[in-house]
XYZ file of C-alpha atoms in Angstrom:
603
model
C -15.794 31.424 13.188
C -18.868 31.063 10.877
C -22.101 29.869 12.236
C -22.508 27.215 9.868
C -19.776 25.487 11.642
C -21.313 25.495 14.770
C -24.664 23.869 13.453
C -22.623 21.224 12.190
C -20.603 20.956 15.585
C -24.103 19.959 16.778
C -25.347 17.748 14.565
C -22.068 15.604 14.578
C -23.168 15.275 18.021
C -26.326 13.885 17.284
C -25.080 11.620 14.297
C -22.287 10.300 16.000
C -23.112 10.071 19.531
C -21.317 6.545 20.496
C -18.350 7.646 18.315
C -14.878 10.132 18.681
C -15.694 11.187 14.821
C -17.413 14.726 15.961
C -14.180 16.018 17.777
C -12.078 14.995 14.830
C -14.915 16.439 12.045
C -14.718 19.280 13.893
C -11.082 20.195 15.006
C -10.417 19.375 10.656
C -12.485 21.966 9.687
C -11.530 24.308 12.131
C -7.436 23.692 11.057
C -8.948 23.998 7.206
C -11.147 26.708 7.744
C -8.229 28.944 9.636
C -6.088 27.974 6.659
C -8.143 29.225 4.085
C -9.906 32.440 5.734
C -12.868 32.420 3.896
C -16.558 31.349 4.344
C -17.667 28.142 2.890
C -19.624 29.407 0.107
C -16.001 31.015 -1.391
C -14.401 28.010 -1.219
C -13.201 26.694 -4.423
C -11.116 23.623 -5.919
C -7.885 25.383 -6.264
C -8.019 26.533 -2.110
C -8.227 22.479 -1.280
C -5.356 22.257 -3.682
C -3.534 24.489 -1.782
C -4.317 23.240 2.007
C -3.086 19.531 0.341
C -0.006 20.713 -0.814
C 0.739 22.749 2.268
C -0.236 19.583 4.537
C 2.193 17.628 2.379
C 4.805 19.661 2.991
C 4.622 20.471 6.725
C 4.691 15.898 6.902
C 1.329 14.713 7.535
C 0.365 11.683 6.187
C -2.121 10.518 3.380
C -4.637 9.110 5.610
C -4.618 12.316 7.671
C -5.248 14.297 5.264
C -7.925 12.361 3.427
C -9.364 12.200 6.581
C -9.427 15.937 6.907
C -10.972 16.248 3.266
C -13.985 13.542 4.341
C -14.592 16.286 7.401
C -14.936 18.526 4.556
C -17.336 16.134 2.524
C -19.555 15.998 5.509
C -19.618 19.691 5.961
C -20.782 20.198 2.532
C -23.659 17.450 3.025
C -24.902 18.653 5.878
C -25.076 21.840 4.342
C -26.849 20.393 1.532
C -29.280 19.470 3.488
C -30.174 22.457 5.898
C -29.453 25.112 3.128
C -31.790 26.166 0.510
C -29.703 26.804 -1.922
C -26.665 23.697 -1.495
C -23.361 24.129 -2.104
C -21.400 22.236 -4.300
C -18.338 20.443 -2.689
C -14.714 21.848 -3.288
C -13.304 18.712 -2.032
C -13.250 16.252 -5.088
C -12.608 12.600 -6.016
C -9.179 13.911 -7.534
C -8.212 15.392 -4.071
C -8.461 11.843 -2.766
C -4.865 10.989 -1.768
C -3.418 7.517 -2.245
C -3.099 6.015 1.143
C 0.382 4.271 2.154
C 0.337 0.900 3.248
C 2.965 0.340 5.710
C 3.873 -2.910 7.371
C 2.789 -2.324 11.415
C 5.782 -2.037 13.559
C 6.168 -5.668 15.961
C 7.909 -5.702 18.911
C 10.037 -7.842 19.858
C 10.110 -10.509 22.784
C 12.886 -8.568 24.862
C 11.202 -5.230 24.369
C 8.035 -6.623 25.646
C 9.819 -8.545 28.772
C 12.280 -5.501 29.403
C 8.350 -3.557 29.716
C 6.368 -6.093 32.151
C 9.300 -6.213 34.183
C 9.162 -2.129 35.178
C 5.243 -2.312 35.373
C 4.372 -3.003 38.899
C 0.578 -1.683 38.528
C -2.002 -4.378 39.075
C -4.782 -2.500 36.804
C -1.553 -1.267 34.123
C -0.258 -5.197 34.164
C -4.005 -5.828 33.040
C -4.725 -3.163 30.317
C -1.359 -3.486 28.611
C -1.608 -7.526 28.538
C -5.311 -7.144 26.854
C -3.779 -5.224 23.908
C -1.088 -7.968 23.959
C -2.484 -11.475 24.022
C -5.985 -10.169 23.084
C -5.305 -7.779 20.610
C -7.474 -4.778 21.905
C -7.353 -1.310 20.668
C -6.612 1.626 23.160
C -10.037 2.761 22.875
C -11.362 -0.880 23.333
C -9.911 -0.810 26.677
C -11.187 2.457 27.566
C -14.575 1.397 26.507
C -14.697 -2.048 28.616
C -17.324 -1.910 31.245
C -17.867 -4.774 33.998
C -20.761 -5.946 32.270
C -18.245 -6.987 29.493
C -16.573 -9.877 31.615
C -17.016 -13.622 31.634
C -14.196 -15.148 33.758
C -16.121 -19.255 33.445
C -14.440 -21.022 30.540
C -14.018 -20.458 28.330
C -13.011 -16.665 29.547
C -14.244 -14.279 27.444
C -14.489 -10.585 26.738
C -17.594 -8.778 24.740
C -15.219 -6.022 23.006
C -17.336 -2.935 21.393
C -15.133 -1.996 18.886
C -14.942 0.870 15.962
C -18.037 1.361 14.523
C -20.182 -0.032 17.060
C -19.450 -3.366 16.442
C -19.141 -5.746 18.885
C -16.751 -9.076 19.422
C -16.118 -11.217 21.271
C -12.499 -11.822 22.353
C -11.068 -14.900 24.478
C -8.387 -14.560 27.179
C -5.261 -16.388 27.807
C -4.336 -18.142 30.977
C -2.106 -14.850 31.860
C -3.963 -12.095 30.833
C -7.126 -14.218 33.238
C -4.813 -13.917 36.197
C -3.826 -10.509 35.455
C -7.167 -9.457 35.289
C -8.553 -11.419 37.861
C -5.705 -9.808 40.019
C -6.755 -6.169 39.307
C -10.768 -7.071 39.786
C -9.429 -8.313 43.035
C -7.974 -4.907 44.065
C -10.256 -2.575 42.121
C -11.485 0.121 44.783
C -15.448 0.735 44.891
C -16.674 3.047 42.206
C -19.889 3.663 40.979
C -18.315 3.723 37.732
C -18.893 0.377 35.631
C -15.510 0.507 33.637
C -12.636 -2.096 33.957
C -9.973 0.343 34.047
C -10.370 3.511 36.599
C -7.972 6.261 37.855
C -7.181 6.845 41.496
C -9.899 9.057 41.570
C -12.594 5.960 40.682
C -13.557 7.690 36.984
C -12.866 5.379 33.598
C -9.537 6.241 32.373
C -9.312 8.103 29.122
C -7.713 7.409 26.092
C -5.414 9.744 26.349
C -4.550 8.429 30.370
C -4.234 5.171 28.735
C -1.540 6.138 26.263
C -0.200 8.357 29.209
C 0.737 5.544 31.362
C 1.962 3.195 28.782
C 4.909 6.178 27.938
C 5.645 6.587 31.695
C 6.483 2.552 31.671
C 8.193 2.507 28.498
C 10.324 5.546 29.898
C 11.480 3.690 32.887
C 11.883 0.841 30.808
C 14.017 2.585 27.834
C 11.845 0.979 25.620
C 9.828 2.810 22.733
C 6.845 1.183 21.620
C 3.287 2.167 21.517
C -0.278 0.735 22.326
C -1.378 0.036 18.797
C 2.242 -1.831 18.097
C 0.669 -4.127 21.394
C -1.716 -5.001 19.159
C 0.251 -5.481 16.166
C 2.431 -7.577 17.843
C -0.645 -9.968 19.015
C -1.599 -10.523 15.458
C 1.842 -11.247 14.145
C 1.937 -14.224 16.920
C -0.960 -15.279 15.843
C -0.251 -15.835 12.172
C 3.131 -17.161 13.129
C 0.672 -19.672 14.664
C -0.813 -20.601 11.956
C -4.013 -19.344 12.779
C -6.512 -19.406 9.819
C -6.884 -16.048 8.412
C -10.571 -15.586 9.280
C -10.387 -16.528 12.779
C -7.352 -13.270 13.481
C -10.086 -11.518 11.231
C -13.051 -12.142 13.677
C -10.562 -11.769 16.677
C -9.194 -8.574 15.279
C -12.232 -7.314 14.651
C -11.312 -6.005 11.037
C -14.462 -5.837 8.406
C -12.442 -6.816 5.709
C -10.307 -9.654 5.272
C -7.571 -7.735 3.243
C -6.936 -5.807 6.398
C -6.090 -9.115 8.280
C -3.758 -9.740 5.883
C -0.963 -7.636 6.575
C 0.004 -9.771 9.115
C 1.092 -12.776 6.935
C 3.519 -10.294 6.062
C 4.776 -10.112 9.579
C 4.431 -14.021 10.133
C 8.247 -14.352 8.776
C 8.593 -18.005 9.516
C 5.371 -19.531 8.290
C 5.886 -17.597 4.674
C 9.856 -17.930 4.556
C 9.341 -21.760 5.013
C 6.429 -21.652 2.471
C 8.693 -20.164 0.464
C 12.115 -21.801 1.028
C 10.250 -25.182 0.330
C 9.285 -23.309 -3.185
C 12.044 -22.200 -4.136
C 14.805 -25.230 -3.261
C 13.028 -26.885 -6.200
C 14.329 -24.257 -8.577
C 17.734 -24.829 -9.789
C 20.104 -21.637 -10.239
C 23.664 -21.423 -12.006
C 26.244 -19.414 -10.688
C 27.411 -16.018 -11.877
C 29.793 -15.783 -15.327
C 32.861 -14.278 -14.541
C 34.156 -11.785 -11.784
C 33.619 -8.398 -12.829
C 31.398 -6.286 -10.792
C 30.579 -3.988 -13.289
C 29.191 -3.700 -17.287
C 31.427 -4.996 -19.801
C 30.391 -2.274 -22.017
C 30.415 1.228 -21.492
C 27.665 2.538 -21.345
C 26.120 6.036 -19.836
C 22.501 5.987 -18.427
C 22.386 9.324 -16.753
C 19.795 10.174 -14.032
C 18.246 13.464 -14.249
C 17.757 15.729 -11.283
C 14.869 17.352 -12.696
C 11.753 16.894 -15.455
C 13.074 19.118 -18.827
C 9.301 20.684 -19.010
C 10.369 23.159 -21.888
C 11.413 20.072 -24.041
C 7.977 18.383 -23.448
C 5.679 21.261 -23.972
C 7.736 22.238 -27.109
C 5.232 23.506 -29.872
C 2.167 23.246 -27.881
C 0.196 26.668 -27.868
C 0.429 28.684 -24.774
C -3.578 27.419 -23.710
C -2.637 24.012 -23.402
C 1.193 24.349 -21.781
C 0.168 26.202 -18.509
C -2.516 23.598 -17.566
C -0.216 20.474 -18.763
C 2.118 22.233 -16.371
C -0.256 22.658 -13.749
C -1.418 19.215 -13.779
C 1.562 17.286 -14.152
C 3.303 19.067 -11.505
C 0.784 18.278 -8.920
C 1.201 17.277 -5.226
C 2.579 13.330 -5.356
C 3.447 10.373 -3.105
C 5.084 8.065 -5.250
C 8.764 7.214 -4.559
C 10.057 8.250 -7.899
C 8.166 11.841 -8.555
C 10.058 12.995 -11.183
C 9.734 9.857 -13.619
C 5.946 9.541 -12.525
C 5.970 13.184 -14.147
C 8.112 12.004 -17.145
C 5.887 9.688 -17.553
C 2.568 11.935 -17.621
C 4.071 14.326 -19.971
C 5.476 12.123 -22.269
C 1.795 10.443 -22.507
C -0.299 13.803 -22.686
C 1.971 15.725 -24.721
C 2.171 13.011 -27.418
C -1.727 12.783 -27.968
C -2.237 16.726 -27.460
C 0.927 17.252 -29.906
C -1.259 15.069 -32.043
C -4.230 16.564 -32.271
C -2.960 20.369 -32.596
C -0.890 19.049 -35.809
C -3.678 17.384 -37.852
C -6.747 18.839 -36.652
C -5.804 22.513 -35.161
C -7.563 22.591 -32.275
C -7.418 26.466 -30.143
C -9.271 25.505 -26.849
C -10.172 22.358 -24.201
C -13.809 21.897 -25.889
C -12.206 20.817 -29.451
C -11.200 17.606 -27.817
C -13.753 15.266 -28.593
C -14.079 11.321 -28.822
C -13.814 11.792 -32.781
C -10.573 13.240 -32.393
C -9.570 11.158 -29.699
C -10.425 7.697 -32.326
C -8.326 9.248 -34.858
C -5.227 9.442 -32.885
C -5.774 5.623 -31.534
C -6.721 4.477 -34.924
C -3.450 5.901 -36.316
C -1.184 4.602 -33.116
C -2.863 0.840 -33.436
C -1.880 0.985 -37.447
C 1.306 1.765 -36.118
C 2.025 -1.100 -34.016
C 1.142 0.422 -30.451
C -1.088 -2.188 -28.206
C -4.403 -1.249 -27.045
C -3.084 -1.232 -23.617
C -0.950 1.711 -23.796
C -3.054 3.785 -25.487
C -5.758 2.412 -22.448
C -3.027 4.516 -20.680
C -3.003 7.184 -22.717
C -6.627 7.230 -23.110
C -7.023 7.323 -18.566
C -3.813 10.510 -18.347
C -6.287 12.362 -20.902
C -9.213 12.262 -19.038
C -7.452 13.057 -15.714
C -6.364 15.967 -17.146
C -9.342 17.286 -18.956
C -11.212 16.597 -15.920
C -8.559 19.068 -14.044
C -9.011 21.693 -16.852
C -12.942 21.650 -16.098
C -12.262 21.462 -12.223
C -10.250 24.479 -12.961
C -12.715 26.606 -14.072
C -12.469 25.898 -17.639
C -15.204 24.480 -20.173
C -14.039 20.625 -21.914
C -16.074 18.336 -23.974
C -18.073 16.265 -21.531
C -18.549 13.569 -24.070
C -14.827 12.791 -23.791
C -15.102 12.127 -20.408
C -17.076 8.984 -21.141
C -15.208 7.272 -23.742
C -14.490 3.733 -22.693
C -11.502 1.960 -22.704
C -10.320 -0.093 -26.081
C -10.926 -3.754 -25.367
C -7.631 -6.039 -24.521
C -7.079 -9.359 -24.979
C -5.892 -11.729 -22.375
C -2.961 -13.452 -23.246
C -1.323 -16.189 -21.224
C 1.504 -14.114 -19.106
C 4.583 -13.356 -20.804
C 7.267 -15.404 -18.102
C 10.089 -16.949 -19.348
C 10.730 -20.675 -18.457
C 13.555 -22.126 -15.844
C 15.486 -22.832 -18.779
C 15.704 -19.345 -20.421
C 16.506 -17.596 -16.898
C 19.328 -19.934 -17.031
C 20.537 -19.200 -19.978
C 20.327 -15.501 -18.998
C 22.086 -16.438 -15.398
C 24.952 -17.642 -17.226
C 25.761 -14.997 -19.467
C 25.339 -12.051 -16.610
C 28.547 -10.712 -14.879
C 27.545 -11.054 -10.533
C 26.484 -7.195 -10.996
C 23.271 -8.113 -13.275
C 23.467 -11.711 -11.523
C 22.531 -10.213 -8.335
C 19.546 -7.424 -9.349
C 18.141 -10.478 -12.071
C 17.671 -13.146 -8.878
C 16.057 -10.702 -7.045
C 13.877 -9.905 -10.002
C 13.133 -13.805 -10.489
C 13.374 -15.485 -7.123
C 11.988 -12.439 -4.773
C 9.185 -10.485 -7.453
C 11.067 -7.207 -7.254
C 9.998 -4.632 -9.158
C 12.362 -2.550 -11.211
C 11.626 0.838 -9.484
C 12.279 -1.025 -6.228
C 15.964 -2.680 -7.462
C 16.754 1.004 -7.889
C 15.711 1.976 -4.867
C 17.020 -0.629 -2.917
C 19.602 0.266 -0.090
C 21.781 -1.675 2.079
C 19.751 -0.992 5.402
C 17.006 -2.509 3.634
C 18.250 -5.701 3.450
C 18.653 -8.238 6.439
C 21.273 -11.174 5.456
C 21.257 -12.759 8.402
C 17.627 -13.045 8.488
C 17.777 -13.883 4.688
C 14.571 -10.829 4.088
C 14.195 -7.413 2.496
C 12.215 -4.640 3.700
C 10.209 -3.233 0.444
C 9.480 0.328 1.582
C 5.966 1.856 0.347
C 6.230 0.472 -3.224
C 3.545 0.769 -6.078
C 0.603 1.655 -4.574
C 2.382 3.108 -1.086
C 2.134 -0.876 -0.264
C 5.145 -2.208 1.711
C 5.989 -6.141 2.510
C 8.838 -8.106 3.133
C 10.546 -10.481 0.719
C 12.820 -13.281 1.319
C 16.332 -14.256 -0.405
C 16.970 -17.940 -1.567
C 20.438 -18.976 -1.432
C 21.906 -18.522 -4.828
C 20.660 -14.749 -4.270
C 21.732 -13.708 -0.739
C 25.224 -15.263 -1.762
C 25.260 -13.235 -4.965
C 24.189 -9.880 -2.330
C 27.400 -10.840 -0.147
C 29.768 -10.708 -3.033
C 28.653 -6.971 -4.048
C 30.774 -4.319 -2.689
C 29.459 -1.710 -0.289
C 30.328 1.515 -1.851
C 27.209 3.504 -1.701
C 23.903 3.091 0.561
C 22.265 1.689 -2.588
C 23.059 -1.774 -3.377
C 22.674 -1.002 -7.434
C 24.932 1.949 -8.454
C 26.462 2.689 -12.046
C 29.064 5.541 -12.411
C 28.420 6.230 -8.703
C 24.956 6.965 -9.262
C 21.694 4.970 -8.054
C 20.354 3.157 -11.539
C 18.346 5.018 -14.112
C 14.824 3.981 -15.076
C 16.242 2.628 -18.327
C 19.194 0.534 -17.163
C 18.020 -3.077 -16.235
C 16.317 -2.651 -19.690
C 19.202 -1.692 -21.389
C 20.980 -4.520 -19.951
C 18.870 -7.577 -20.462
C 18.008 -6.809 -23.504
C 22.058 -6.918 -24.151
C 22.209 -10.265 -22.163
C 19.360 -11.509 -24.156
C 20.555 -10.502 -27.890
C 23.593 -13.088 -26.309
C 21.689 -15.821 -25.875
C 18.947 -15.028 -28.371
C 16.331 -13.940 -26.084
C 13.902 -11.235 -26.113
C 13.304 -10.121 -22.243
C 11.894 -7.393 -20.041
C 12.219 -6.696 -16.738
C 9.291 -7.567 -16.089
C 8.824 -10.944 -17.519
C 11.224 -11.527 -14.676
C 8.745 -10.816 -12.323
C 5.712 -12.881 -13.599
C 8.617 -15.730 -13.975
C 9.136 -15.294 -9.931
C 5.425 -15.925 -9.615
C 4.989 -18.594 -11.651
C 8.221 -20.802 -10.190
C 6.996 -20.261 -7.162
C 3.231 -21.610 -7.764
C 4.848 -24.683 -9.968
C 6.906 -25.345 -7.246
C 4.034 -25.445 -4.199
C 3.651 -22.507 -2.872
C 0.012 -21.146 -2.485
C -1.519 -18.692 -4.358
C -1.975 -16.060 -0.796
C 1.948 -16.717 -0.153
C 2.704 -15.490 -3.991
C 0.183 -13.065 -3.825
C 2.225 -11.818 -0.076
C 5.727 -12.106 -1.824
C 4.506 -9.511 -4.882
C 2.683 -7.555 -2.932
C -0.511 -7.464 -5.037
C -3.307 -5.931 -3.086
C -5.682 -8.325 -5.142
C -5.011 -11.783 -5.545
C -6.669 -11.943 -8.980
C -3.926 -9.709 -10.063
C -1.628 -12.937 -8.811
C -3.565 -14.959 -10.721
C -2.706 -12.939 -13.903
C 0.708 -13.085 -13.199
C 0.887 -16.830 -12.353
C 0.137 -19.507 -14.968
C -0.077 -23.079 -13.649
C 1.945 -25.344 -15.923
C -0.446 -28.079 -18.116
C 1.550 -30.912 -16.059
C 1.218 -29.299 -12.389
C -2.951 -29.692 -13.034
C -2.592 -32.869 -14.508
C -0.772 -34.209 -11.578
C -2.911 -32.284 -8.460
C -6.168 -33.548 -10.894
C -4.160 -37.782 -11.145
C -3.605 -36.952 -6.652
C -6.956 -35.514 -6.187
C -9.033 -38.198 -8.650
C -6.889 -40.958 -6.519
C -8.816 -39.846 -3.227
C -11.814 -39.453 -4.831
C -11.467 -43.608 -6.070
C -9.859 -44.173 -2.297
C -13.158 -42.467 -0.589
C -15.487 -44.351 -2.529
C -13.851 -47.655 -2.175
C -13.904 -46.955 1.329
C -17.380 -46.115 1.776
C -18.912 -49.312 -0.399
C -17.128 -51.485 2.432
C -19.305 -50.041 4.793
């Protein structure tokens, strides 16, 4: 291997000496560097490129691999600093995958009895109860030391967690005994950890995880030790313990990270959210007919028509469009997200090589590029689209000049058009109503969940039967927009409208025996709507869902939880609080005010 690797094996060492991040630095770069067979200073854009796609396709994850690419970055800056002559980092911000966001796995309560019951161990009893009721990591364990210990009340642990931080966690009544039982039988060692093997040395991650299979084995259970700690901070939003306390308990540095778990708190949000929604009246279904009463075609294409997009663009600009919107993707819907690209880069580029006859990357400038938007806003298109348009272009120019290739810098920095910020486009109670009553229990069905549960319209598509729990009255969203998954809850009207749908396919939503094209809940309210003189998108349905929901009491976080926003200023968008809901929380919270004060002047 090349030398430079082993200098940086040793200075990992020395930056990172209380942490596990030099063994994983360096077994990245050695599975990179064996991929790629060549010594740093050949490495190039197009070779990370490569390694991604390859990754992606033997199944590792996004967060592996960007972890694999921030070895990479570190490589590169330490060789910026010994070197006289740096290198210039092949990994870039574009090689940056989007990380999924999956809800963590619970266990449940007979998993977690059937478990205890086969683990006889004393010191095993103790660990595996720490990740449980204290929410501990697996390395936390490993890491606790006698010193760590404070059995008077309140009983306490000092926890050094990732990062060197430190916490301190609290222990309940069983977890006490159960450790108290194993400090009781510990054997001498002149090792100060909690947790040793039978040969009195600390116990190893790896040991750790080790033992917890052997258990679950005997048990026939499969869990792991993380989903221990998962499961503690589900209980403890179930609780109703305030966010910041799990947080601190947790020991997560930002709140959003906590948050997941009011996800996994089922009861506290479904009642937050049954309370909501019982306030919202619904009609029932017109008529009995499962399907359209018109018929119509909305085919779904099995692959992007590329020849049709990049027809009478010169042969310079089709193989990089190409190139670039046939990259490596995690999105659930690939093939429209690539629709999508083309159909926003073509147009502009198709643009520009009509009127102003450009013949390589550099004639793109911001003068051409203020033409085209000047000429699309005369036209009626809103300056957030071409915002859209404006972001694809730059992506792509930036992959031309990653490439190899020379662009127009300048265009690089052109700013976004200024937007407005109108008041959300929702529809009242009284139009969904009217829509409710003209839809057929096929639309019925997908519109409620649109409305009452904030589905989005790639996720009605996508939605299968496994997905959804009746009994428990919830849906499982699976790695939506932004690889973010939640769970969503069904109010009556729509889990009874889900019951009456026949189970033909694994998707719920099918037309001509085929899953729903990208263009059919369009289509079909704006068919609905023309009936009842209503102009409606699919997703004005959505920002209705969060607005009913905040008129009708529910907090802001629970909304925010149900949508699935990662920001709750993006709630806030979506959400307008009706003119009479502030008068009447300003009439309840001026009343205490008056009440406080006439209180105190008694005194």
């Amino acid at each position: 291997m090349y030398p430079e690797l082993t200098q940086f094996k040793n200075w990992l060492k020395c930056q990172y000496s209380n942490s596990s991040a030099s063994v994983h630095y360096s077994s990245d770069l050695a599975l990179f560097f064996s991929f790629v067979k060549k010594p740093p200073s050949k490495i190039t854009p197009q070779d990370v490129d490569r390694y991604i796609s390859r990754s992606l396709r033997q199944g590792h994850r996004s967060s592996t691999i960007n972890r694999r690419l921030s070895a990479l970055r570190t490589f590169y800056y330490f060789l910026s600093i010994i070197c006289d002559s740096p290198l210039t980092c092949p990994a870039l911000p574009r090689h940056r995958l989007r990380k999924a966001h999956p809800l963590p796995h619970v266990i449940s309560d007979a998993d977690i009895q059937t478990l205890f019951a086969y683990i006889d161990s004393p010191r095993d009893t103790a660990m595996f109860l720490l990740m449980l009721e204290c929410g501990l990591r697996v390395g936390e364990v490993h890491h606790l030391s006698m010193d760590d210990i404070f059995l008077e009340n309140p009983s306490h642990l000092i926890v050094h967690g990732k990062g060197g931080k430190q916490r301190i966690v609290y222990l309940s009544p069983p977890t006490q005994e159960a450790l108290q039982g194993w400090l009781n039988n510990r054997p001498v060692s002149n090792d100060r950890a909690v947790f040793i093997s039978e040969h009195g040395k600390r116990l190893t991650v790896a040991g750790i995880q080790y033992l917890l299979r052997g258990h679950c084995e005997k048990a026939g259970v499969k869990l792991t030790a993380h989903q221990l700690r998962h499961t503690f901070g589900s209980r403890m939003a179930e609780a109703h313990l305030p966010l910041t306390s799990l947080q601190s308990l947790l020991g997560h540095k930002d709140i959003r990270t906590t948050q997941i778990y009011i996800h996994l708190s089922g009861g506290y949000l479904q009642a937050e959210y049954d309370h909501a929604i019982s306030r919202i009246g619904t009609p029932r279904p017109a008529g009995n007919s499962n399907n359209n009463t018109k018929s119509q075609y909305f085919p779904e294409a099995k692959a992007v028509d590329f020849i049709g997009y990049l027809d009478k663009l010169p042969g310079w600009l089709a193989e990089p469009i190409g190139a670039y919107c046939s990259r490596y993707s995690l999105v659930k819907d690939p093939i429209q997200q690539t629709r999508n690209r083309l159909s926003q880069l073509t147009s502009v580029l198709r643009f520009l090589v009509s009127y102003y006859a450009i013949t390589c990357s550099t004639d793109i400038t911001p003068k051409l590029w203020f033409a085209f938007a000047e000429t699309r806003l005369k036209s009626g298109i809103k300056p957030a689209s071409l915002n859209t348009t404006l972001r694809i272009l730059q992506t792509f120019l930036k992959f031309v000049s990653d490439s190899g290739h020379p662009v127009c810098e300048r265009m690089l920095e052109v700013r976004p058009l200024k937007t407005s910020e109108p008041l959300p486009r929702a529809i009242t109670e009284a139009q969904l109503n009217r829509l409710l009553k003209l839809a057929n229990p096929f639309d019925y069905a997908w519109i409620l969940l649109m409305a009452h549960s904030g589905l989005r319209t790639c996720e009605i598509r996508n939605l299968r039967w496994q997905d959804v729990d009746l009994r428990r009255r919830t849906v499982h969203i699976e790695e939506s927009k932004g690889l973010r998954s939640r769970i969503v809850f069904l109010s009556t009207p729509t889990l009874n409208a889900l019951g009456q749908l026949p189970k033909t396919s694994e998707w719920i939503f099918t037309y001509n025996k085929q899953p729903l094209s990208s263009r059919y809940c369009q289509s079909r309210l704006k068919t609905i709507g023309k009936k009842c003189d209503l102009q409606v998108t699919p997703h004005q349905l959505r920002r209705t869902c969060a607005t009913m929901l905040l008129n009708a009491g529910m907090s802001i976080f629970g909304v925010q939880a149900i949508l699935g926003h990662k920001y709750v200023d993006t709630t806030l968008r979506y959400a307008r609080v009706h003119d009479s809901v502030v008068a009447k929380d300003y009439q309840q919270a001026i009343k205490a005010v008056t009440q406080k004060k006439s209180a105190r002047s008694l005194l």
